[in-house]
Short mmCIF file of C-alpha atoms and ligand atoms in Angstrom, two decimals:
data_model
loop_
_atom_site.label_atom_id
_atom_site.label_comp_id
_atom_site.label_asym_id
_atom_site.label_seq_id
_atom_site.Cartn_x
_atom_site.Cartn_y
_atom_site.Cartn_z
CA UNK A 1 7.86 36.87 -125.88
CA UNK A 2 7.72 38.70 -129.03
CA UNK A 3 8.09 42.07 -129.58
CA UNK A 4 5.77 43.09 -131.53
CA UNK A 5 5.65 46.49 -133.08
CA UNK A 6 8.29 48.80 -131.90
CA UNK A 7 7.68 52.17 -131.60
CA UNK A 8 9.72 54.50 -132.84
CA UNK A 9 10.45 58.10 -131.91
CA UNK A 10 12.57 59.90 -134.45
CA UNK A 11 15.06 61.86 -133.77
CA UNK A 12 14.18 66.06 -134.90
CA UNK A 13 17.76 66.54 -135.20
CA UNK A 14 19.10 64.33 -137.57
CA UNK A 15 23.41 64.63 -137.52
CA UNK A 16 25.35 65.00 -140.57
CA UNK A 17 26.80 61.61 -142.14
CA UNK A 18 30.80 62.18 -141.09
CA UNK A 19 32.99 61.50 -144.21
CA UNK A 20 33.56 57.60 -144.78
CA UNK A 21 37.38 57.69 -144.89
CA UNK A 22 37.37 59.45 -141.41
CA UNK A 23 35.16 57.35 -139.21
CA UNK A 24 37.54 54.77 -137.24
CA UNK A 25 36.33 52.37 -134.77
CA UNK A 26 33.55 53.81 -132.29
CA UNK A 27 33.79 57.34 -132.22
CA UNK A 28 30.78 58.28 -134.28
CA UNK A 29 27.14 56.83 -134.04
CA UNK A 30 23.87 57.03 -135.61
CA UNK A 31 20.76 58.65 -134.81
CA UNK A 32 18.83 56.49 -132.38
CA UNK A 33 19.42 53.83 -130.26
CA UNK A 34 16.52 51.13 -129.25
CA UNK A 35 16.08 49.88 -125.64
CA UNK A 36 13.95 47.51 -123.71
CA UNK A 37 13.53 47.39 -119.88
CA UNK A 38 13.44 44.03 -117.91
CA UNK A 39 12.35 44.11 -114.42
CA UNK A 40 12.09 40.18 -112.24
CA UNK A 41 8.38 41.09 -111.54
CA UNK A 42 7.31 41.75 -115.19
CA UNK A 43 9.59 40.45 -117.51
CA UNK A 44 10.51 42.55 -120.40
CA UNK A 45 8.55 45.19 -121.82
CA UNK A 46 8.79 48.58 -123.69
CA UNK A 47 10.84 48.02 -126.54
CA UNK A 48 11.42 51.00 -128.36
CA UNK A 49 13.41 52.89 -130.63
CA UNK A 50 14.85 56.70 -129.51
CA UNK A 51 16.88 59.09 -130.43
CA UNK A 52 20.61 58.89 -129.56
CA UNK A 53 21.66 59.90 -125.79
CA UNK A 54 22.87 59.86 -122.58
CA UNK A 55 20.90 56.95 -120.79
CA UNK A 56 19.48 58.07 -117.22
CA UNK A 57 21.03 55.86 -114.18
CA UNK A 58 20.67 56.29 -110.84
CA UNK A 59 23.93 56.19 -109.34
CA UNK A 60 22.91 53.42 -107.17
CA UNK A 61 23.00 50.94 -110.27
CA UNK A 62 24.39 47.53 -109.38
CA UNK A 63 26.31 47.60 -112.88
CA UNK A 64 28.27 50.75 -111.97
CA UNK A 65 29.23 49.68 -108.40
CA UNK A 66 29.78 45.36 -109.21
CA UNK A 67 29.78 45.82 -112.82
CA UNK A 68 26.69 42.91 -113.44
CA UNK A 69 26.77 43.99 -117.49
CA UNK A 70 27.74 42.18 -121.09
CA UNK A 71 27.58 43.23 -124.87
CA UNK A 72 27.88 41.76 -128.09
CA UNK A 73 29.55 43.01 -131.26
CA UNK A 74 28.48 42.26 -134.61
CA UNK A 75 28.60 44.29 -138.43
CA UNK A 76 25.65 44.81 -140.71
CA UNK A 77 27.59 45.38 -144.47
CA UNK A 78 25.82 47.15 -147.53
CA UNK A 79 26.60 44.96 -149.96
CA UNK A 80 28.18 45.47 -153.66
CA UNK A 81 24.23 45.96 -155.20
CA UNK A 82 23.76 48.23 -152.43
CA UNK A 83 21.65 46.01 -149.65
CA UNK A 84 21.90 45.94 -146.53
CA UNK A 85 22.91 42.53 -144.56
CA UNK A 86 23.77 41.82 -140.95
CA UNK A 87 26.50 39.13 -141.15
CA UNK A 88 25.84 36.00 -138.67
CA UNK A 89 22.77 37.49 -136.63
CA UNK A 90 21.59 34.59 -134.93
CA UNK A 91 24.86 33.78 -133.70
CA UNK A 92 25.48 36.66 -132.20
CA UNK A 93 21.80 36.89 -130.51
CA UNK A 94 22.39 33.20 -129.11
CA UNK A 95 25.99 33.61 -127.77
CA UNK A 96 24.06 36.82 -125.85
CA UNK A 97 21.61 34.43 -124.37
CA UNK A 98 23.64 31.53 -123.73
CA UNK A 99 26.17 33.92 -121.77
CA UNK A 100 24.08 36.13 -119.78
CA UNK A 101 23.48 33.51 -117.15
CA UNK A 102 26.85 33.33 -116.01
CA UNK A 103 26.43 36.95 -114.91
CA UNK A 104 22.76 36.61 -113.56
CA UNK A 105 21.71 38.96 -116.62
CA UNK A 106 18.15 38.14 -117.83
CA UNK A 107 18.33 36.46 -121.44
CA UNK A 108 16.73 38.34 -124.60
CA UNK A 109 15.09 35.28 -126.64
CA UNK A 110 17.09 35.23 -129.37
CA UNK A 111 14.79 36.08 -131.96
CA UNK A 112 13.46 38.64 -129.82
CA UNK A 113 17.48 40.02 -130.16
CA UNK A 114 17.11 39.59 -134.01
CA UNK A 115 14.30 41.26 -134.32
CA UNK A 116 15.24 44.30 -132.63
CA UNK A 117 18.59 44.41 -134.18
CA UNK A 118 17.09 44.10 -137.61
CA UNK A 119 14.75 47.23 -136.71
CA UNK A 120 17.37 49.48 -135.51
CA UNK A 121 18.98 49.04 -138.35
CA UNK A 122 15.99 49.70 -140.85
CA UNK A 123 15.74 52.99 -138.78
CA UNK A 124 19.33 53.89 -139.75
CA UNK A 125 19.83 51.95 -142.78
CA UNK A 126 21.39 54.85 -144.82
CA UNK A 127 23.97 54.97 -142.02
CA UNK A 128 25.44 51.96 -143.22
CA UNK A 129 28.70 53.20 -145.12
CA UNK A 130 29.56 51.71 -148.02
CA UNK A 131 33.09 51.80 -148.75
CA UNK A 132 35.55 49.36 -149.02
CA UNK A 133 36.25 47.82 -145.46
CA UNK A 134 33.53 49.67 -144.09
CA UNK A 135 30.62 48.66 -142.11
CA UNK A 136 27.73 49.52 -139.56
CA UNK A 137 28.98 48.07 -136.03
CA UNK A 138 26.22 46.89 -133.82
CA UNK A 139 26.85 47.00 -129.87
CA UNK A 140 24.07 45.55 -128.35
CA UNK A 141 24.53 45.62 -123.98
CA UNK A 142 22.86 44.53 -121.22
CA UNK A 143 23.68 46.66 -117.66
CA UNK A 144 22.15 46.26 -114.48
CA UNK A 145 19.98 49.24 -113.51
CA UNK A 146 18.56 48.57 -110.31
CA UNK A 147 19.35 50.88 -107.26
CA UNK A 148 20.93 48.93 -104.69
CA UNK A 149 23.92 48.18 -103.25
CA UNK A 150 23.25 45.16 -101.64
CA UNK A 151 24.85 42.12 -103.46
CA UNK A 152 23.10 40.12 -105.77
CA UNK A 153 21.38 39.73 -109.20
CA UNK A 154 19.89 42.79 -110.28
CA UNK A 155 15.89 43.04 -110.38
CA UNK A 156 16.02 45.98 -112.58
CA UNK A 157 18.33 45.67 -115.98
CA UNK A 158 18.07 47.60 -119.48
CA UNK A 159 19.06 46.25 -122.66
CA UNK A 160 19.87 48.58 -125.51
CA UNK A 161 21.69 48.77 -128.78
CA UNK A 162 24.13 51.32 -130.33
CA UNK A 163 24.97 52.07 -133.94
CA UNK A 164 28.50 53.14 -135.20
CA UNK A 165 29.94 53.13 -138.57
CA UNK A 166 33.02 52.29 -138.72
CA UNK A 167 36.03 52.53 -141.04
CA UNK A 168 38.53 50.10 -142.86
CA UNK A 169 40.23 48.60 -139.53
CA UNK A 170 43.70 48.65 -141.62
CA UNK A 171 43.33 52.06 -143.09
CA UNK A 172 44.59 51.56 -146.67
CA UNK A 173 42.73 48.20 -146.61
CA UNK A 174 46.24 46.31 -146.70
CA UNK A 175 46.71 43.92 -143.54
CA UNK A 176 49.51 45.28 -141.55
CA UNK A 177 51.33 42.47 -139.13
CA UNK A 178 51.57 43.47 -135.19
CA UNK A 179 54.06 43.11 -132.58
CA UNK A 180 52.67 41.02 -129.38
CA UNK A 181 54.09 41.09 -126.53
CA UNK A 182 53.66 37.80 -124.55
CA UNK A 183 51.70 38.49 -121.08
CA UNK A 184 53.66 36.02 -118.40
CA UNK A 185 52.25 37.63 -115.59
CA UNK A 186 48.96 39.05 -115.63
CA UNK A 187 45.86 36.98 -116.33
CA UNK A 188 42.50 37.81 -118.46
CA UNK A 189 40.79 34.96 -117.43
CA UNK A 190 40.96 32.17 -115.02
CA UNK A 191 39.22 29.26 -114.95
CA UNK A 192 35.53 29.06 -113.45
CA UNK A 193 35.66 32.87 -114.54
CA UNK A 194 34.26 34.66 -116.88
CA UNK A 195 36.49 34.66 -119.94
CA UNK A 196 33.77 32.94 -121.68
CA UNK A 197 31.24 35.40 -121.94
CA UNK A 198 31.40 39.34 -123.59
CA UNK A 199 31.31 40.27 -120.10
CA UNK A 200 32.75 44.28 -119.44
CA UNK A 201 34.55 42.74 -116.35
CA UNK A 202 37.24 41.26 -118.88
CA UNK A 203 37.97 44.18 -120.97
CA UNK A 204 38.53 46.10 -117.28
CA UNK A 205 40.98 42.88 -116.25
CA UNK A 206 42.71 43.08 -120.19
CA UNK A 207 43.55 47.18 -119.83
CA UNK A 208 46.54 47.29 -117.81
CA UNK A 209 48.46 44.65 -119.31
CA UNK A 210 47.67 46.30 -123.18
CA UNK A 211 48.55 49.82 -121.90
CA UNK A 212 52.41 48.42 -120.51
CA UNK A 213 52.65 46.56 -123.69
CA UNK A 214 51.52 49.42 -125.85
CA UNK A 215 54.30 51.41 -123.94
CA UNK A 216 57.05 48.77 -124.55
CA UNK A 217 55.67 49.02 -128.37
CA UNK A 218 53.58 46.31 -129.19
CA UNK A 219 49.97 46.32 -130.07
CA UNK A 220 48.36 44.29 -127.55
CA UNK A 221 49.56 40.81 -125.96
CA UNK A 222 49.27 37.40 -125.75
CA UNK A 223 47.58 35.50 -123.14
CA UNK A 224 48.50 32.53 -121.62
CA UNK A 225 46.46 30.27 -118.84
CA UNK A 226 45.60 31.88 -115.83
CA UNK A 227 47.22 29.37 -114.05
CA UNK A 228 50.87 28.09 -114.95
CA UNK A 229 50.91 30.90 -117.62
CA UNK A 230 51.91 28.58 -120.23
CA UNK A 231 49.11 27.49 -122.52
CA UNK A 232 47.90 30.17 -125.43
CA UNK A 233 44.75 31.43 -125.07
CA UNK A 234 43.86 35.00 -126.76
CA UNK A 235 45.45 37.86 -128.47
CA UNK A 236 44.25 41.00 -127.23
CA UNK A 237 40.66 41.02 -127.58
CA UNK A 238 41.05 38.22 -130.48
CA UNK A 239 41.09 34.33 -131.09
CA UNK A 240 44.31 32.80 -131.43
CA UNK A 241 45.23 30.82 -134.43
CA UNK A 242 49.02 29.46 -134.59
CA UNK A 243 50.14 27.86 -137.87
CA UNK A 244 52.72 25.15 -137.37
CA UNK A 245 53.88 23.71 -140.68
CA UNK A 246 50.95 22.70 -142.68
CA UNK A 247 48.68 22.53 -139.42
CA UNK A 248 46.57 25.38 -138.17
CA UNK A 249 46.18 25.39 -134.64
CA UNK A 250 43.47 26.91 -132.43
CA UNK A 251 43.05 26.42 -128.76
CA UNK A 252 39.88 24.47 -127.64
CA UNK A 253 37.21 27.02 -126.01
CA UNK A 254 36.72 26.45 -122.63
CA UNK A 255 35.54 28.55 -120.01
CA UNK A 256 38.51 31.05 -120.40
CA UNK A 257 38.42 31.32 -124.04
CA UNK A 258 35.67 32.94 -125.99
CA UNK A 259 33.43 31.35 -128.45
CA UNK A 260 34.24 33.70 -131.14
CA UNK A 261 31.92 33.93 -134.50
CA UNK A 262 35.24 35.00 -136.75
CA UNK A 263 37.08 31.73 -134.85
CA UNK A 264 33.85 29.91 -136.38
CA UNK A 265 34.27 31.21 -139.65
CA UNK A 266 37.47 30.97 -140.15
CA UNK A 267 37.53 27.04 -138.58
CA UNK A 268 34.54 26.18 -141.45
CA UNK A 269 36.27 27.93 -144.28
CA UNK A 270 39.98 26.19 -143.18
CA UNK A 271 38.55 22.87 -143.45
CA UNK A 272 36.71 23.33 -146.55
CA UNK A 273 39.82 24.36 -147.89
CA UNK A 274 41.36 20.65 -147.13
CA UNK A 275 43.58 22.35 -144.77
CA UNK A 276 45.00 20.25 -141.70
CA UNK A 277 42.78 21.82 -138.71
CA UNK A 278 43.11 21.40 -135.08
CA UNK A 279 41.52 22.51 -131.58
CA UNK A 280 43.90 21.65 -129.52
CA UNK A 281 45.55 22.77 -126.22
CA UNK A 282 49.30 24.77 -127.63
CA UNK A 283 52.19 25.92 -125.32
CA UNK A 284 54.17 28.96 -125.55
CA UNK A 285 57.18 26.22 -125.33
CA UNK A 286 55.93 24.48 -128.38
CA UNK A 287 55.64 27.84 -130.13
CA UNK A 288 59.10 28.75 -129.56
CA UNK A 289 60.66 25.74 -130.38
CA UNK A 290 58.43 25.84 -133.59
CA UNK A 291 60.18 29.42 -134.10
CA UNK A 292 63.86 28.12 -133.60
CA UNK A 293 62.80 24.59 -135.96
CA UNK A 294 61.96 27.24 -138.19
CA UNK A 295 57.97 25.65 -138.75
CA UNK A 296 56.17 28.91 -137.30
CA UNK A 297 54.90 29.79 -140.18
CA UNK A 298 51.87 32.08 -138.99
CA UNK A 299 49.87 33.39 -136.19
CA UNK A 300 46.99 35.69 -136.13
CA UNK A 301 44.20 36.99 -133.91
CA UNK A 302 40.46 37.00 -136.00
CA UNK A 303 37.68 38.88 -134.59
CA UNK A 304 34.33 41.36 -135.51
CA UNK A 305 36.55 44.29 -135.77
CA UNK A 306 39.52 43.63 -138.32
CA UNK A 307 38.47 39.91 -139.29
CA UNK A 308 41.76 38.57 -139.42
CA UNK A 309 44.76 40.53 -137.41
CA UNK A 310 48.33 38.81 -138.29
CA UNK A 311 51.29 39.05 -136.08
CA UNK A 312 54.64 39.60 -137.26
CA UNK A 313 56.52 39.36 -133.92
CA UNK A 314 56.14 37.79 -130.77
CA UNK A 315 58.05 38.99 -127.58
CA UNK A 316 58.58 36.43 -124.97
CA UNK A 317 60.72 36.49 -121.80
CA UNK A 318 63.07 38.79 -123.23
CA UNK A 319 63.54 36.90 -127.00
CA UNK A 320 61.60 38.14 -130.20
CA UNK A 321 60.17 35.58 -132.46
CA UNK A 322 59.62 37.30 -135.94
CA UNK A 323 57.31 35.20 -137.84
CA UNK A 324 57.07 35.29 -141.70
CA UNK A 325 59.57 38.42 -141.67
CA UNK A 326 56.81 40.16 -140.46
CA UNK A 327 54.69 39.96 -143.55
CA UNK A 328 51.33 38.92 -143.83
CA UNK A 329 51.34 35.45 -144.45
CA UNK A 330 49.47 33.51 -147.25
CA UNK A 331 46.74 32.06 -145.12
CA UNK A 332 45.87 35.12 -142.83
CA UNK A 333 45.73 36.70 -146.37
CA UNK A 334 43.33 33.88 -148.46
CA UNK A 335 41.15 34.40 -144.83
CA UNK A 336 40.48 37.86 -144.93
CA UNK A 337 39.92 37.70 -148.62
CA UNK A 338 37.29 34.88 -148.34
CA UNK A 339 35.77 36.32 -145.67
CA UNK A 340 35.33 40.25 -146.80
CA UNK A 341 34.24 38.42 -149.69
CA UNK A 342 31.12 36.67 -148.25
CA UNK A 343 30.44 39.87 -146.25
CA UNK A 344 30.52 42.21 -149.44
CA UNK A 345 28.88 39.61 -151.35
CA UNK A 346 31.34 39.33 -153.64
CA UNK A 347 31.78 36.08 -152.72
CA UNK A 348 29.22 33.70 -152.39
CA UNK A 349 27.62 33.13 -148.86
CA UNK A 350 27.41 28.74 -149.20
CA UNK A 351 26.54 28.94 -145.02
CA UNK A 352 23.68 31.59 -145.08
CA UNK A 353 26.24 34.33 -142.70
CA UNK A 354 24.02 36.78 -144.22
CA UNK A 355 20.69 38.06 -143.45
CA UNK A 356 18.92 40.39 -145.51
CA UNK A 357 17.34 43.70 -143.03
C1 PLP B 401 34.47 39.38 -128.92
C2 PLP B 401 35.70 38.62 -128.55
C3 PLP B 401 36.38 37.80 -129.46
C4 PLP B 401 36.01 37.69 -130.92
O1 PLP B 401 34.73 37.25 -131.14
P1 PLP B 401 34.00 37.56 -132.52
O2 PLP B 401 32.66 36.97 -132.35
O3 PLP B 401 34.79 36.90 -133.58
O4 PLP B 401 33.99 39.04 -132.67
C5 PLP B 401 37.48 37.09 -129.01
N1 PLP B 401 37.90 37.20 -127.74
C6 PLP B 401 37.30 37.99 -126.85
C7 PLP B 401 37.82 38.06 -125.47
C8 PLP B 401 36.17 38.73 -127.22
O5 PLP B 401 35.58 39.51 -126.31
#
């Protein structure tokens, strides 16, 4: 399928640009939005770009009763010369299609994804902020539509993506280490499920366990297997990376973990560095007697939003492991820097992670 030319309906009441120090994550969002319809009979059809608004569901649709919907997240950046780039498009657009299956969502073609990404954008290219940290977030999401409660796969689904610019994650633009508090008990993901995919189900499953840790003081958690609750899997809403001595430590993606773009990244740029890089299965055991041998050296989550998220202190069963005196370490550090870099274009981009509009 392709496209073709999108129509687009502009918006008559254009909204005021909110001031670029003030706009956080998600609160504020631009102008128009673009959907396209799928139904199983015809496929999908009527792509097209709208104003911003309040989408029109019956209240029969499967997504709001047995929640059959995913998203992505990715950044478009206005670069140092003042261009506009959306960082790691295709990426994203295949990690959309390779997951929606798992929830019997209807796949975009990939470049069909691309393509309307890159037009939404164009329509609200002067969105795109341009200071320091700052960037256009791009939440594309596909939710069942179809009006029926029976149970099954959807015949009737909508696919549409949302604008938001958002602010420097770490306001001042300095990383700032977080306290995690270890989750023994409650699980994000088990296996067979569907930790593997950007699938809204998760973020439901991850709430309750981030609220009682944000109550006890710590930023989010760490999770551990779904089964034995023993084996490292996420923080938060991020990839895990643990570094033990001189060796930086990832778990393996399976179908609990999510395939990350930042855990991609930051997995190329580590070994060009030289740096001693493994994939490998970690316990919270061997983390805490990595603590007490005093080889902890640093752990961080890395993700769309913040990049790279460090954690000074880990809470688990009752004992706090403070890692690095709760400083951002060197690595997390030489990370984020790289990174930013490539996205500003400060730095060069040697893997092509940027796409010109
Ligand atoms: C989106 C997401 C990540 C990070 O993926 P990025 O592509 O780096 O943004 C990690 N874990 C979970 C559960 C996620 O939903």
């Amino acid at each position: 399928m392709a496209l073709g030319t999108i129509p687009v309906h502009r918006t008559t009441t254009p909204r005021p640009r909110p001031p670029e120090d003030q706009l956080g994550f998600g609160k504020v969002f631009t102008d128009h939005m673009l959907t396209i319809e799928w139904t199983a009979r015809d496929g999908w059809q009527d792509a097209k770009i709208v104003p911003y608004g309040p989408l029109a569901l019956d209240p029969a649709a499967s997504a709001l009763h047995y929640g059959q919907m995913m998203f992505e997240g990715m950044k478009a950046f206005r670069g140092a010369d003042g261009k506009v780039q959306l960082w790691r498009l295709m990426r994203h657009c295949q990690r959309m299609h390779d997951g929606a299956p798992r929830l019997c969502l209807p796949a975009l073609p990939p470049e069909d994804m691309a393509e309307a990404v890159r037009a939404l954008v164009k329509v609200d290219e002067d969105w795109v902020p341009s200071a320091p940290d700052s960037a256009l977030y791009i939440r594309p999401t596909l939710v069942a539509t179809e009006a029926f409660l029976g149970v099954r796969p959807a015949e009737r689904v909508l696919f549409f993506i949302i604008l938001s610019p958002v602010g420097a994650y770490y306001g001042a633009g300095a990383l700032t280490p977080v306290k995690i508090f270890v989750e023994r008990e409650l699980t994000r993901a088990a296996p067979g499920g569907l930790g593997a995919v950007k699938a809204a189900a998760n973020y439901a499953a991850s709430l309750q366990a981030a609220v009682r840790a944000k109550k006890d003081g710590y930023a989010q958690v760490l999770w551990l297997d779904g089964v034995r609750h023993e084996t490292l899997e996420e923080v938060g809403t991020m990839n895990l990376f643990v570094c033990i001595g001189d060796e930086l430590v990832t778990p393996p993606l399976s179908d609990s973990i999510l395939s990350g773009v930042t855990r991609d990244c930051v997995l190329t740029v580590a070994r060009e560095w030289g740096l001693k890089v493994s994939e490998r299965p970690l316990s919270i055991s061997e983390v805490i007697a990595a603590h007490a041998a005093g080889n902890l050296a640093e752990v961080f989550g890395t993700g769309t939003a913040a990049v790279v998220s460090p954690v000074g202190e880990l809470a688990v069963d009752g004992q706090r492991l403070v890692i690095n005196d709760g400083k951002v370490g060197a690595l997390s550090l030489r990370l984020y820097d790289e990174i930013t870099g490539v996205q500003r274009g400060t730095r060069p981009d040697r893997h092509g992670w940027l796409t010109a509009l």
